[in-house]
Protein backbone atom coordinates (compact mmCIF):
# COMPACT_ATOMS: atom_id res chain seq x y z
CA UNK A 1 0.00 0.00 0.00
CA UNK A 2 0.99 3.63 -0.33
CA UNK A 3 3.09 5.22 2.36
CA UNK A 4 2.91 8.71 3.77
CA UNK A 5 3.20 11.32 1.05
CA UNK A 6 4.08 15.00 1.39
CA UNK A 7 3.78 17.86 -1.06
CA UNK A 8 5.57 19.84 -2.23
CA UNK A 9 8.90 18.05 -1.89
CA UNK A 10 10.69 21.39 -2.02
CA UNK A 11 9.46 24.91 -1.39
CA UNK A 12 11.40 28.14 -1.78
CA UNK A 13 9.74 31.28 -0.56
CA UNK A 14 10.60 34.81 0.45
CA UNK A 15 10.67 36.15 3.97
CA UNK A 16 7.22 37.30 5.02
CA UNK A 17 5.27 35.03 2.69
CA UNK A 18 2.66 32.44 3.64
CA UNK A 19 3.21 28.72 2.92
CA UNK A 20 1.16 25.56 3.19
CA UNK A 21 2.64 22.08 3.46
CA UNK A 22 0.46 19.04 2.84
CA UNK A 23 0.58 15.53 4.29
CA UNK A 24 -1.35 12.46 3.12
CA UNK A 25 -1.13 9.75 5.79
CA UNK A 26 -1.38 6.02 5.31
CA UNK A 27 -5.02 5.09 4.75
CA UNK A 28 -6.75 4.13 7.97
CA UNK A 29 -4.17 5.72 10.27
CA UNK A 30 -5.93 7.79 12.87
CA UNK A 31 -2.87 9.52 14.32
CA UNK A 32 -0.84 12.07 12.36
CA UNK A 33 2.29 13.91 13.46
CA UNK A 34 4.35 16.87 12.26
CA UNK A 35 8.06 17.25 13.02
CA UNK A 36 10.73 19.74 11.94
CA UNK A 37 14.32 18.75 11.26
CA UNK A 38 17.16 21.24 10.98
CA UNK A 39 20.50 20.33 9.43
CA UNK A 40 22.50 17.97 11.63
CA UNK A 41 19.72 17.61 14.17
CA UNK A 42 17.13 15.00 14.97
CA UNK A 43 13.48 15.75 14.20
CA UNK A 44 11.65 17.94 16.72
CA UNK A 45 7.99 17.43 17.48
CA UNK A 46 5.54 20.14 16.43
CA UNK A 47 1.98 18.82 16.72
CA UNK A 48 -0.03 15.63 16.53
CA UNK A 49 -3.64 14.83 15.67
CA UNK A 50 -5.84 12.02 16.85
CA UNK A 51 -8.62 12.04 14.27
CA UNK A 52 -9.58 15.61 13.42
CA UNK A 53 -8.48 17.23 16.65
CA UNK A 54 -5.04 18.47 17.62
CA UNK A 55 -4.24 16.34 20.67
CA UNK A 56 -0.96 18.11 21.43
CA UNK A 57 0.35 21.28 19.78
CA UNK A 58 2.96 22.05 22.41
CA UNK A 59 5.81 21.87 19.89
CA UNK A 60 4.58 24.66 17.64
CA UNK A 61 7.22 27.39 18.04
CA UNK A 62 4.85 30.38 17.91
CA UNK A 63 1.47 31.55 16.65
CA UNK A 64 2.72 31.86 13.06
CA UNK A 65 2.43 28.08 12.84
CA UNK A 66 -0.93 26.35 12.54
CA UNK A 67 -2.06 22.92 11.38
CA UNK A 68 -5.42 21.41 10.47
CA UNK A 69 -6.84 18.00 9.68
CA UNK A 70 -10.48 18.75 8.92
CA UNK A 71 -11.63 15.31 7.81
CA UNK A 72 -9.30 13.17 9.85
CA UNK A 73 -7.09 12.25 6.92
CA UNK A 74 -5.04 14.85 5.01
CA UNK A 75 -3.32 17.50 7.12
CA UNK A 76 -1.97 20.92 6.21
CA UNK A 77 0.74 22.76 8.12
CA UNK A 78 0.44 26.50 7.61
CA UNK A 79 3.19 29.02 8.28
CA UNK A 80 2.42 32.74 8.20
CA UNK A 81 4.96 35.55 7.75
CA UNK A 82 7.80 33.12 7.16
CA UNK A 83 11.22 33.89 8.59
CA UNK A 84 14.65 32.63 7.50
CA UNK A 85 14.82 30.58 10.71
CA UNK A 86 11.83 28.56 9.52
CA UNK A 87 14.05 26.94 6.87
CA UNK A 88 14.15 23.21 7.62
CA UNK A 89 12.77 19.87 6.52
CA UNK A 90 9.19 19.40 7.67
CA UNK A 91 8.37 15.74 8.25
CA UNK A 92 4.96 14.16 8.58
CA UNK A 93 4.28 10.76 10.10
CA UNK A 94 1.23 8.64 10.75
CA UNK A 95 0.42 5.64 12.92
CA UNK A 96 -2.53 3.26 13.14
CA UNK A 97 -3.34 4.60 16.57
CA UNK A 98 -1.43 6.78 18.98
CA UNK A 99 1.66 5.20 20.56
CA UNK A 100 2.13 2.71 17.72
CA UNK A 101 4.97 2.69 15.18
CA UNK A 102 5.17 6.00 13.33
CA UNK A 103 5.73 5.87 9.56
CA UNK A 104 7.36 8.92 8.06
CA UNK A 105 6.95 10.67 4.74
CA UNK A 106 9.90 11.96 2.66
CA UNK A 107 9.54 15.49 4.01
CA UNK A 108 9.15 18.97 2.55
CA UNK A 109 12.34 21.00 2.34
CA UNK A 110 11.44 24.62 3.05
CA UNK A 111 13.90 27.38 2.23
CA UNK A 112 13.03 30.93 3.22
CA UNK A 113 15.15 33.53 1.43
CA UNK B 1 12.76 17.06 30.43
CA UNK B 2 13.68 13.98 28.41
CA UNK B 3 16.95 14.22 26.50
CA UNK B 4 18.30 11.64 24.07
CA UNK B 5 21.99 11.37 23.25
CA UNK B 6 23.62 9.26 20.57
CA UNK B 7 27.28 8.35 20.54
CA UNK B 8 29.28 8.40 18.35
CA UNK B 9 28.09 11.20 16.07
CA UNK B 10 29.83 9.52 13.14
CA UNK B 11 31.35 6.12 12.52
CA UNK B 12 33.30 4.68 9.60
CA UNK B 13 33.93 0.94 9.35
CA UNK B 14 35.12 -1.51 6.68
CA UNK B 15 32.57 -3.81 5.12
CA UNK B 16 31.90 -6.99 7.08
CA UNK B 17 32.46 -5.57 10.56
CA UNK B 18 29.96 -5.98 13.35
CA UNK B 19 29.18 -2.66 15.01
CA UNK B 20 27.23 -1.10 17.88
CA UNK B 21 25.46 2.23 17.98
CA UNK B 22 24.60 3.72 21.35
CA UNK B 23 21.62 5.70 22.58
CA UNK B 24 21.05 7.06 26.07
CA UNK B 25 18.06 8.87 27.58
CA UNK B 26 17.74 10.82 30.81
CA UNK B 27 14.23 9.82 31.98
CA UNK B 28 13.65 6.08 32.32
CA UNK B 29 9.85 6.43 32.34
CA UNK B 30 9.49 5.61 28.66
CA UNK B 31 6.66 3.88 26.82
CA UNK B 32 8.78 2.65 23.94
CA UNK B 33 12.00 3.27 22.04
CA UNK B 34 12.35 3.22 18.30
CA UNK B 35 15.36 3.05 15.97
CA UNK B 36 15.15 4.71 12.56
CA UNK B 37 17.32 4.91 9.50
CA UNK B 38 17.56 8.10 7.42
CA UNK B 39 19.18 8.22 3.99
CA UNK B 40 20.43 11.60 2.67
CA UNK B 41 17.55 13.79 1.55
CA UNK B 42 14.99 11.18 2.57
CA UNK B 43 12.49 10.59 5.33
CA UNK B 44 12.86 8.16 8.20
CA UNK B 45 12.46 4.41 7.94
CA UNK B 46 11.48 2.56 11.10
CA UNK B 47 13.87 -0.30 11.87
CA UNK B 48 12.88 -1.63 15.28
CA UNK B 49 10.49 -0.66 18.07
CA UNK B 50 11.05 -1.91 21.61
CA UNK B 51 8.26 -1.63 24.16
CA UNK B 52 9.29 -0.62 27.68
CA UNK B 53 8.58 -4.15 28.94
CA UNK B 54 10.89 -5.74 26.35
CA UNK B 55 14.64 -6.24 26.49
CA UNK B 56 15.41 -6.61 22.80
CA UNK B 57 14.07 -6.86 19.28
CA UNK B 58 15.64 -8.46 16.23
CA UNK B 59 15.16 -8.00 12.52
CA UNK B 60 17.55 -9.71 10.14
CA UNK B 61 21.07 -8.44 10.83
CA UNK B 62 19.79 -5.86 13.30
CA UNK B 63 19.37 -6.34 17.03
CA UNK B 64 18.26 -3.60 19.39
CA UNK B 65 18.47 -3.91 23.16
CA UNK B 66 16.90 -1.81 25.87
CA UNK B 67 18.01 -1.30 29.48
CA UNK B 68 15.36 1.05 30.75
CA UNK B 69 16.68 1.36 34.28
CA UNK B 70 20.06 2.60 33.09
CA UNK B 71 18.56 4.69 30.29
CA UNK B 72 20.38 2.95 27.46
CA UNK B 73 19.72 1.24 24.17
CA UNK B 74 22.09 -0.24 21.63
CA UNK B 75 21.63 -1.09 17.98
CA UNK B 76 23.82 -3.96 16.85
CA UNK B 77 24.46 -4.39 13.13
CA UNK B 78 26.03 -7.68 12.09
CA UNK B 79 28.21 -8.13 9.03
CA UNK B 80 27.88 -4.53 7.88
CA UNK B 81 27.42 -3.75 4.17
CA UNK B 82 27.94 -0.55 2.15
CA UNK B 83 24.16 -0.36 1.80
CA UNK B 84 23.93 0.13 5.56
CA UNK B 85 25.51 3.58 5.16
CA UNK B 86 23.00 6.09 6.51
CA UNK B 87 22.19 8.11 9.62
CA UNK B 88 20.66 6.08 12.44
CA UNK B 89 18.30 7.86 14.82
CA UNK B 90 17.07 6.74 18.20
CA UNK B 91 13.77 8.10 19.55
CA UNK B 92 11.85 7.58 22.80
CA UNK B 93 8.21 8.05 23.64
CA UNK B 94 7.64 9.07 27.24
CA UNK B 95 5.22 7.11 29.40
CA UNK B 96 3.47 10.19 30.72
CA UNK B 97 2.60 13.48 29.09
CA UNK B 98 2.09 13.68 25.36
CA UNK B 99 1.26 10.33 23.83
CA UNK B 100 2.39 11.24 20.36
CA UNK B 101 5.68 12.96 20.88
CA UNK B 102 8.81 11.09 19.84
CA UNK B 103 11.97 12.63 21.26
CA UNK B 104 14.94 12.09 18.99
CA UNK B 105 18.68 12.04 19.36
CA UNK B 106 20.86 13.78 16.79
CA UNK B 107 21.78 10.50 15.15
CA UNK B 108 24.89 8.53 14.28
CA UNK B 109 26.13 8.87 10.70
CA UNK B 110 27.42 5.48 9.60
CA UNK B 111 29.71 4.93 6.63
CA UNK B 112 30.54 1.36 5.59
CA UNK B 113 33.49 1.22 3.21
CA UNK B 114 33.66 -1.53 0.55
PDB file of C-alpha atoms in Angstrom:
ATOM      1  CA  UNK A   1       0.000   0.000   0.000  1.00  0.00           C
ATOM      2  CA  UNK A   2       0.988   3.629  -0.329  1.00  0.00           C
ATOM      3  CA  UNK A   3       3.086   5.218   2.358  1.00  0.00           C
ATOM      4  CA  UNK A   4       2.911   8.715   3.769  1.00  0.00           C
ATOM      5  CA  UNK A   5       3.201  11.325   1.054  1.00  0.00           C
ATOM      6  CA  UNK A   6       4.076  15.002   1.386  1.00  0.00           C
ATOM      7  CA  UNK A   7       3.775  17.857  -1.061  1.00  0.00           C
ATOM      8  CA  UNK A   8       5.573  19.835  -2.227  1.00  0.00           C
ATOM      9  CA  UNK A   9       8.900  18.047  -1.890  1.00  0.00           C
ATOM     10  CA  UNK A  10      10.692  21.390  -2.019  1.00  0.00           C
ATOM     11  CA  UNK A  11       9.455  24.909  -1.387  1.00  0.00           C
ATOM     12  CA  UNK A  12      11.402  28.137  -1.785  1.00  0.00           C
ATOM     13  CA  UNK A  13       9.736  31.282  -0.557  1.00  0.00           C
ATOM     14  CA  UNK A  14      10.602  34.811   0.450  1.00  0.00           C
ATOM     15  CA  UNK A  15      10.668  36.148   3.970  1.00  0.00           C
ATOM     16  CA  UNK A  16       7.222  37.297   5.022  1.00  0.00           C
ATOM     17  CA  UNK A  17       5.266  35.031   2.689  1.00  0.00           C
ATOM     18  CA  UNK A  18       2.661  32.436   3.644  1.00  0.00           C
ATOM     19  CA  UNK A  19       3.213  28.725   2.922  1.00  0.00           C
ATOM     20  CA  UNK A  20       1.161  25.555   3.189  1.00  0.00           C
ATOM     21  CA  UNK A  21       2.637  22.079   3.464  1.00  0.00           C
ATOM     22  CA  UNK A  22       0.461  19.040   2.842  1.00  0.00           C
ATOM     23  CA  UNK A  23       0.583  15.534   4.286  1.00  0.00           C
ATOM     24  CA  UNK A  24      -1.348  12.460   3.123  1.00  0.00           C
ATOM     25  CA  UNK A  25      -1.132   9.746   5.793  1.00  0.00           C
ATOM     26  CA  UNK A  26      -1.383   6.016   5.313  1.00  0.00           C
ATOM     27  CA  UNK A  27      -5.016   5.090   4.746  1.00  0.00           C
ATOM     28  CA  UNK A  28      -6.748   4.127   7.965  1.00  0.00           C
ATOM     29  CA  UNK A  29      -4.166   5.715  10.270  1.00  0.00           C
ATOM     30  CA  UNK A  30      -5.928   7.793  12.872  1.00  0.00           C
ATOM     31  CA  UNK A  31      -2.870   9.524  14.321  1.00  0.00           C
ATOM     32  CA  UNK A  32      -0.844  12.074  12.358  1.00  0.00           C
ATOM     33  CA  UNK A  33       2.290  13.911  13.460  1.00  0.00           C
ATOM     34  CA  UNK A  34       4.353  16.875  12.259  1.00  0.00           C
ATOM     35  CA  UNK A  35       8.062  17.246  13.023  1.00  0.00           C
ATOM     36  CA  UNK A  36      10.725  19.735  11.939  1.00  0.00           C
ATOM     37  CA  UNK A  37      14.323  18.747  11.257  1.00  0.00           C
ATOM     38  CA  UNK A  38      17.160  21.239  10.983  1.00  0.00           C
ATOM     39  CA  UNK A  39      20.501  20.332   9.433  1.00  0.00           C
ATOM     40  CA  UNK A  40      22.499  17.975  11.632  1.00  0.00           C
ATOM     41  CA  UNK A  41      19.721  17.614  14.174  1.00  0.00           C
ATOM     42  CA  UNK A  42      17.126  15.002  14.969  1.00  0.00           C
ATOM     43  CA  UNK A  43      13.478  15.751  14.196  1.00  0.00           C
ATOM     44  CA  UNK A  44      11.651  17.939  16.717  1.00  0.00           C
ATOM     45  CA  UNK A  45       7.986  17.427  17.476  1.00  0.00           C
ATOM     46  CA  UNK A  46       5.544  20.140  16.432  1.00  0.00           C
ATOM     47  CA  UNK A  47       1.977  18.817  16.719  1.00  0.00           C
ATOM     48  CA  UNK A  48      -0.033  15.635  16.532  1.00  0.00           C
ATOM     49  CA  UNK A  49      -3.642  14.835  15.672  1.00  0.00           C
ATOM     50  CA  UNK A  50      -5.841  12.023  16.846  1.00  0.00           C
ATOM     51  CA  UNK A  51      -8.618  12.041  14.274  1.00  0.00           C
ATOM     52  CA  UNK A  52      -9.584  15.606  13.417  1.00  0.00           C
ATOM     53  CA  UNK A  53      -8.476  17.235  16.648  1.00  0.00           C
ATOM     54  CA  UNK A  54      -5.037  18.467  17.622  1.00  0.00           C
ATOM     55  CA  UNK A  55      -4.238  16.340  20.671  1.00  0.00           C
ATOM     56  CA  UNK A  56      -0.958  18.112  21.434  1.00  0.00           C
ATOM     57  CA  UNK A  57       0.346  21.276  19.777  1.00  0.00           C
ATOM     58  CA  UNK A  58       2.959  22.051  22.410  1.00  0.00           C
ATOM     59  CA  UNK A  59       5.808  21.869  19.893  1.00  0.00           C
ATOM     60  CA  UNK A  60       4.584  24.659  17.635  1.00  0.00           C
ATOM     61  CA  UNK A  61       7.217  27.390  18.042  1.00  0.00           C
ATOM     62  CA  UNK A  62       4.851  30.379  17.911  1.00  0.00           C
ATOM     63  CA  UNK A  63       1.470  31.547  16.648  1.00  0.00           C
ATOM     64  CA  UNK A  64       2.724  31.856  13.062  1.00  0.00           C
ATOM     65  CA  UNK A  65       2.425  28.080  12.841  1.00  0.00           C
ATOM     66  CA  UNK A  66      -0.934  26.355  12.543  1.00  0.00           C
ATOM     67  CA  UNK A  67      -2.062  22.922  11.383  1.00  0.00           C
ATOM     68  CA  UNK A  68      -5.421  21.413  10.475  1.00  0.00           C
ATOM     69  CA  UNK A  69      -6.838  18.000   9.685  1.00  0.00           C
ATOM     70  CA  UNK A  70     -10.480  18.748   8.918  1.00  0.00           C
ATOM     71  CA  UNK A  71     -11.634  15.308   7.815  1.00  0.00           C
ATOM     72  CA  UNK A  72      -9.300  13.172   9.853  1.00  0.00           C
ATOM     73  CA  UNK A  73      -7.088  12.248   6.918  1.00  0.00           C
ATOM     74  CA  UNK A  74      -5.042  14.852   5.010  1.00  0.00           C
ATOM     75  CA  UNK A  75      -3.320  17.496   7.120  1.00  0.00           C
ATOM     76  CA  UNK A  76      -1.968  20.922   6.211  1.00  0.00           C
ATOM     77  CA  UNK A  77       0.737  22.759   8.123  1.00  0.00           C
ATOM     78  CA  UNK A  78       0.437  26.500   7.610  1.00  0.00           C
ATOM     79  CA  UNK A  79       3.188  29.025   8.277  1.00  0.00           C
ATOM     80  CA  UNK A  80       2.422  32.737   8.196  1.00  0.00           C
ATOM     81  CA  UNK A  81       4.956  35.553   7.754  1.00  0.00           C
ATOM     82  CA  UNK A  82       7.795  33.124   7.157  1.00  0.00           C
ATOM     83  CA  UNK A  83      11.220  33.887   8.593  1.00  0.00           C
ATOM     84  CA  UNK A  84      14.650  32.633   7.504  1.00  0.00           C
ATOM     85  CA  UNK A  85      14.821  30.581  10.707  1.00  0.00           C
ATOM     86  CA  UNK A  86      11.831  28.557   9.516  1.00  0.00           C
ATOM     87  CA  UNK A  87      14.049  26.940   6.871  1.00  0.00           C
ATOM     88  CA  UNK A  88      14.151  23.215   7.624  1.00  0.00           C
ATOM     89  CA  UNK A  89      12.767  19.875   6.519  1.00  0.00           C
ATOM     90  CA  UNK A  90       9.190  19.405   7.674  1.00  0.00           C
ATOM     91  CA  UNK A  91       8.369  15.740   8.250  1.00  0.00           C
ATOM     92  CA  UNK A  92       4.961  14.163   8.576  1.00  0.00           C
ATOM     93  CA  UNK A  93       4.283  10.756  10.098  1.00  0.00           C
ATOM     94  CA  UNK A  94       1.225   8.638  10.750  1.00  0.00           C
ATOM     95  CA  UNK A  95       0.419   5.644  12.923  1.00  0.00           C
ATOM     96  CA  UNK A  96      -2.526   3.260  13.137  1.00  0.00           C
ATOM     97  CA  UNK A  97      -3.335   4.605  16.571  1.00  0.00           C
ATOM     98  CA  UNK A  98      -1.435   6.779  18.977  1.00  0.00           C
ATOM     99  CA  UNK A  99       1.659   5.204  20.556  1.00  0.00           C
ATOM    100  CA  UNK A 100       2.131   2.709  17.716  1.00  0.00           C
ATOM    101  CA  UNK A 101       4.969   2.695  15.179  1.00  0.00           C
ATOM    102  CA  UNK A 102       5.170   6.002  13.331  1.00  0.00           C
ATOM    103  CA  UNK A 103       5.735   5.870   9.559  1.00  0.00           C
ATOM    104  CA  UNK A 104       7.360   8.919   8.061  1.00  0.00           C
ATOM    105  CA  UNK A 105       6.951  10.668   4.740  1.00  0.00           C
ATOM    106  CA  UNK A 106       9.897  11.964   2.656  1.00  0.00           C
ATOM    107  CA  UNK A 107       9.536  15.494   4.010  1.00  0.00           C
ATOM    108  CA  UNK A 108       9.148  18.967   2.547  1.00  0.00           C
ATOM    109  CA  UNK A 109      12.341  21.000   2.339  1.00  0.00           C
ATOM    110  CA  UNK A 110      11.443  24.619   3.047  1.00  0.00           C
ATOM    111  CA  UNK A 111      13.896  27.377   2.227  1.00  0.00           C
ATOM    112  CA  UNK A 112      13.027  30.928   3.219  1.00  0.00           C
ATOM    113  CA  UNK A 113      15.153  33.526   1.432  1.00  0.00           C
TER     114      UNK A 113
ATOM    115  CA  UNK B   1      12.762  17.057  30.429  1.00  0.00           C
ATOM    116  CA  UNK B   2      13.676  13.981  28.409  1.00  0.00           C
ATOM    117  CA  UNK B   3      16.945  14.223  26.501  1.00  0.00           C
ATOM    118  CA  UNK B   4      18.296  11.644  24.066  1.00  0.00           C
ATOM    119  CA  UNK B   5      21.985  11.367  23.249  1.00  0.00           C
ATOM    120  CA  UNK B   6      23.625   9.259  20.570  1.00  0.00           C
ATOM    121  CA  UNK B   7      27.284   8.346  20.540  1.00  0.00           C
ATOM    122  CA  UNK B   8      29.284   8.400  18.350  1.00  0.00           C
ATOM    123  CA  UNK B   9      28.088  11.195  16.069  1.00  0.00           C
ATOM    124  CA  UNK B  10      29.831   9.521  13.140  1.00  0.00           C
ATOM    125  CA  UNK B  11      31.351   6.121  12.516  1.00  0.00           C
ATOM    126  CA  UNK B  12      33.299   4.682   9.597  1.00  0.00           C
ATOM    127  CA  UNK B  13      33.925   0.939   9.346  1.00  0.00           C
ATOM    128  CA  UNK B  14      35.124  -1.512   6.683  1.00  0.00           C
ATOM    129  CA  UNK B  15      32.573  -3.815   5.122  1.00  0.00           C
ATOM    130  CA  UNK B  16      31.897  -6.991   7.080  1.00  0.00           C
ATOM    131  CA  UNK B  17      32.463  -5.568  10.560  1.00  0.00           C
ATOM    132  CA  UNK B  18      29.963  -5.977  13.355  1.00  0.00           C
ATOM    133  CA  UNK B  19      29.175  -2.656  15.006  1.00  0.00           C
ATOM    134  CA  UNK B  20      27.227  -1.100  17.881  1.00  0.00           C
ATOM    135  CA  UNK B  21      25.455   2.232  17.978  1.00  0.00           C
ATOM    136  CA  UNK B  22      24.602   3.721  21.346  1.00  0.00           C
ATOM    137  CA  UNK B  23      21.624   5.702  22.577  1.00  0.00           C
ATOM    138  CA  UNK B  24      21.045   7.060  26.073  1.00  0.00           C
ATOM    139  CA  UNK B  25      18.062   8.874  27.577  1.00  0.00           C
ATOM    140  CA  UNK B  26      17.736  10.818  30.808  1.00  0.00           C
ATOM    141  CA  UNK B  27      14.226   9.824  31.983  1.00  0.00           C
ATOM    142  CA  UNK B  28      13.652   6.081  32.322  1.00  0.00           C
ATOM    143  CA  UNK B  29       9.851   6.434  32.336  1.00  0.00           C
ATOM    144  CA  UNK B  30       9.488   5.614  28.662  1.00  0.00           C
ATOM    145  CA  UNK B  31       6.659   3.883  26.820  1.00  0.00           C
ATOM    146  CA  UNK B  32       8.783   2.645  23.940  1.00  0.00           C
ATOM    147  CA  UNK B  33      12.003   3.269  22.036  1.00  0.00           C
ATOM    148  CA  UNK B  34      12.354   3.224  18.295  1.00  0.00           C
ATOM    149  CA  UNK B  35      15.360   3.053  15.969  1.00  0.00           C
ATOM    150  CA  UNK B  36      15.151   4.712  12.562  1.00  0.00           C
ATOM    151  CA  UNK B  37      17.321   4.913   9.500  1.00  0.00           C
ATOM    152  CA  UNK B  38      17.560   8.099   7.423  1.00  0.00           C
ATOM    153  CA  UNK B  39      19.184   8.222   3.995  1.00  0.00           C
ATOM    154  CA  UNK B  40      20.428  11.598   2.670  1.00  0.00           C
ATOM    155  CA  UNK B  41      17.552  13.785   1.549  1.00  0.00           C
ATOM    156  CA  UNK B  42      14.992  11.175   2.568  1.00  0.00           C
ATOM    157  CA  UNK B  43      12.495  10.592   5.327  1.00  0.00           C
ATOM    158  CA  UNK B  44      12.862   8.159   8.202  1.00  0.00           C
ATOM    159  CA  UNK B  45      12.462   4.409   7.936  1.00  0.00           C
ATOM    160  CA  UNK B  46      11.476   2.559  11.099  1.00  0.00           C
ATOM    161  CA  UNK B  47      13.870  -0.304  11.874  1.00  0.00           C
ATOM    162  CA  UNK B  48      12.878  -1.626  15.282  1.00  0.00           C
ATOM    163  CA  UNK B  49      10.488  -0.660  18.065  1.00  0.00           C
ATOM    164  CA  UNK B  50      11.048  -1.908  21.613  1.00  0.00           C
ATOM    165  CA  UNK B  51       8.264  -1.632  24.158  1.00  0.00           C
ATOM    166  CA  UNK B  52       9.291  -0.623  27.680  1.00  0.00           C
ATOM    167  CA  UNK B  53       8.577  -4.150  28.937  1.00  0.00           C
ATOM    168  CA  UNK B  54      10.886  -5.737  26.354  1.00  0.00           C
ATOM    169  CA  UNK B  55      14.639  -6.240  26.495  1.00  0.00           C
ATOM    170  CA  UNK B  56      15.413  -6.609  22.802  1.00  0.00           C
ATOM    171  CA  UNK B  57      14.073  -6.861  19.283  1.00  0.00           C
ATOM    172  CA  UNK B  58      15.644  -8.462  16.234  1.00  0.00           C
ATOM    173  CA  UNK B  59      15.160  -8.000  12.520  1.00  0.00           C
ATOM    174  CA  UNK B  60      17.546  -9.706  10.143  1.00  0.00           C
ATOM    175  CA  UNK B  61      21.070  -8.440  10.830  1.00  0.00           C
ATOM    176  CA  UNK B  62      19.793  -5.857  13.301  1.00  0.00           C
ATOM    177  CA  UNK B  63      19.367  -6.341  17.032  1.00  0.00           C
ATOM    178  CA  UNK B  64      18.258  -3.596  19.390  1.00  0.00           C
ATOM    179  CA  UNK B  65      18.473  -3.909  23.158  1.00  0.00           C
ATOM    180  CA  UNK B  66      16.905  -1.807  25.870  1.00  0.00           C
ATOM    181  CA  UNK B  67      18.014  -1.302  29.476  1.00  0.00           C
ATOM    182  CA  UNK B  68      15.356   1.053  30.752  1.00  0.00           C
ATOM    183  CA  UNK B  69      16.682   1.358  34.282  1.00  0.00           C
ATOM    184  CA  UNK B  70      20.064   2.603  33.088  1.00  0.00           C
ATOM    185  CA  UNK B  71      18.563   4.688  30.293  1.00  0.00           C
ATOM    186  CA  UNK B  72      20.382   2.954  27.455  1.00  0.00           C
ATOM    187  CA  UNK B  73      19.717   1.243  24.171  1.00  0.00           C
ATOM    188  CA  UNK B  74      22.094  -0.238  21.634  1.00  0.00           C
ATOM    189  CA  UNK B  75      21.633  -1.095  17.984  1.00  0.00           C
ATOM    190  CA  UNK B  76      23.823  -3.963  16.852  1.00  0.00           C
ATOM    191  CA  UNK B  77      24.456  -4.391  13.130  1.00  0.00           C
ATOM    192  CA  UNK B  78      26.031  -7.677  12.086  1.00  0.00           C
ATOM    193  CA  UNK B  79      28.207  -8.134   9.025  1.00  0.00           C
ATOM    194  CA  UNK B  80      27.881  -4.530   7.879  1.00  0.00           C
ATOM    195  CA  UNK B  81      27.419  -3.747   4.170  1.00  0.00           C
ATOM    196  CA  UNK B  82      27.938  -0.552   2.148  1.00  0.00           C
ATOM    197  CA  UNK B  83      24.156  -0.355   1.800  1.00  0.00           C
ATOM    198  CA  UNK B  84      23.928   0.134   5.562  1.00  0.00           C
ATOM    199  CA  UNK B  85      25.506   3.582   5.162  1.00  0.00           C
ATOM    200  CA  UNK B  86      22.996   6.089   6.510  1.00  0.00           C
ATOM    201  CA  UNK B  87      22.187   8.113   9.621  1.00  0.00           C
ATOM    202  CA  UNK B  88      20.662   6.084  12.438  1.00  0.00           C
ATOM    203  CA  UNK B  89      18.300   7.857  14.818  1.00  0.00           C
ATOM    204  CA  UNK B  90      17.066   6.745  18.200  1.00  0.00           C
ATOM    205  CA  UNK B  91      13.767   8.097  19.554  1.00  0.00           C
ATOM    206  CA  UNK B  92      11.853   7.582  22.800  1.00  0.00           C
ATOM    207  CA  UNK B  93       8.206   8.050  23.638  1.00  0.00           C
ATOM    208  CA  UNK B  94       7.639   9.074  27.242  1.00  0.00           C
ATOM    209  CA  UNK B  95       5.221   7.112  29.395  1.00  0.00           C
ATOM    210  CA  UNK B  96       3.473  10.188  30.718  1.00  0.00           C
ATOM    211  CA  UNK B  97       2.604  13.477  29.094  1.00  0.00           C
ATOM    212  CA  UNK B  98       2.090  13.679  25.364  1.00  0.00           C
ATOM    213  CA  UNK B  99       1.261  10.333  23.827  1.00  0.00           C
ATOM    214  CA  UNK B 100       2.389  11.235  20.360  1.00  0.00           C
ATOM    215  CA  UNK B 101       5.682  12.956  20.884  1.00  0.00           C
ATOM    216  CA  UNK B 102       8.810  11.091  19.836  1.00  0.00           C
ATOM    217  CA  UNK B 103      11.975  12.628  21.263  1.00  0.00           C
ATOM    218  CA  UNK B 104      14.942  12.093  18.987  1.00  0.00           C
ATOM    219  CA  UNK B 105      18.677  12.039  19.361  1.00  0.00           C
ATOM    220  CA  UNK B 106      20.863  13.777  16.789  1.00  0.00           C
ATOM    221  CA  UNK B 107      21.783  10.504  15.146  1.00  0.00           C
ATOM    222  CA  UNK B 108      24.894   8.535  14.279  1.00  0.00           C
ATOM    223  CA  UNK B 109      26.125   8.867  10.705  1.00  0.00           C
ATOM    224  CA  UNK B 110      27.420   5.476   9.600  1.00  0.00           C
ATOM    225  CA  UNK B 111      29.705   4.927   6.635  1.00  0.00           C
ATOM    226  CA  UNK B 112      30.539   1.364   5.588  1.00  0.00           C
ATOM    227  CA  UNK B 113      33.495   1.221   3.215  1.00  0.00           C
ATOM    228  CA  UNK B 114      33.656  -1.526   0.554  1.00  0.00           C
TER     229      UNK B 114
END
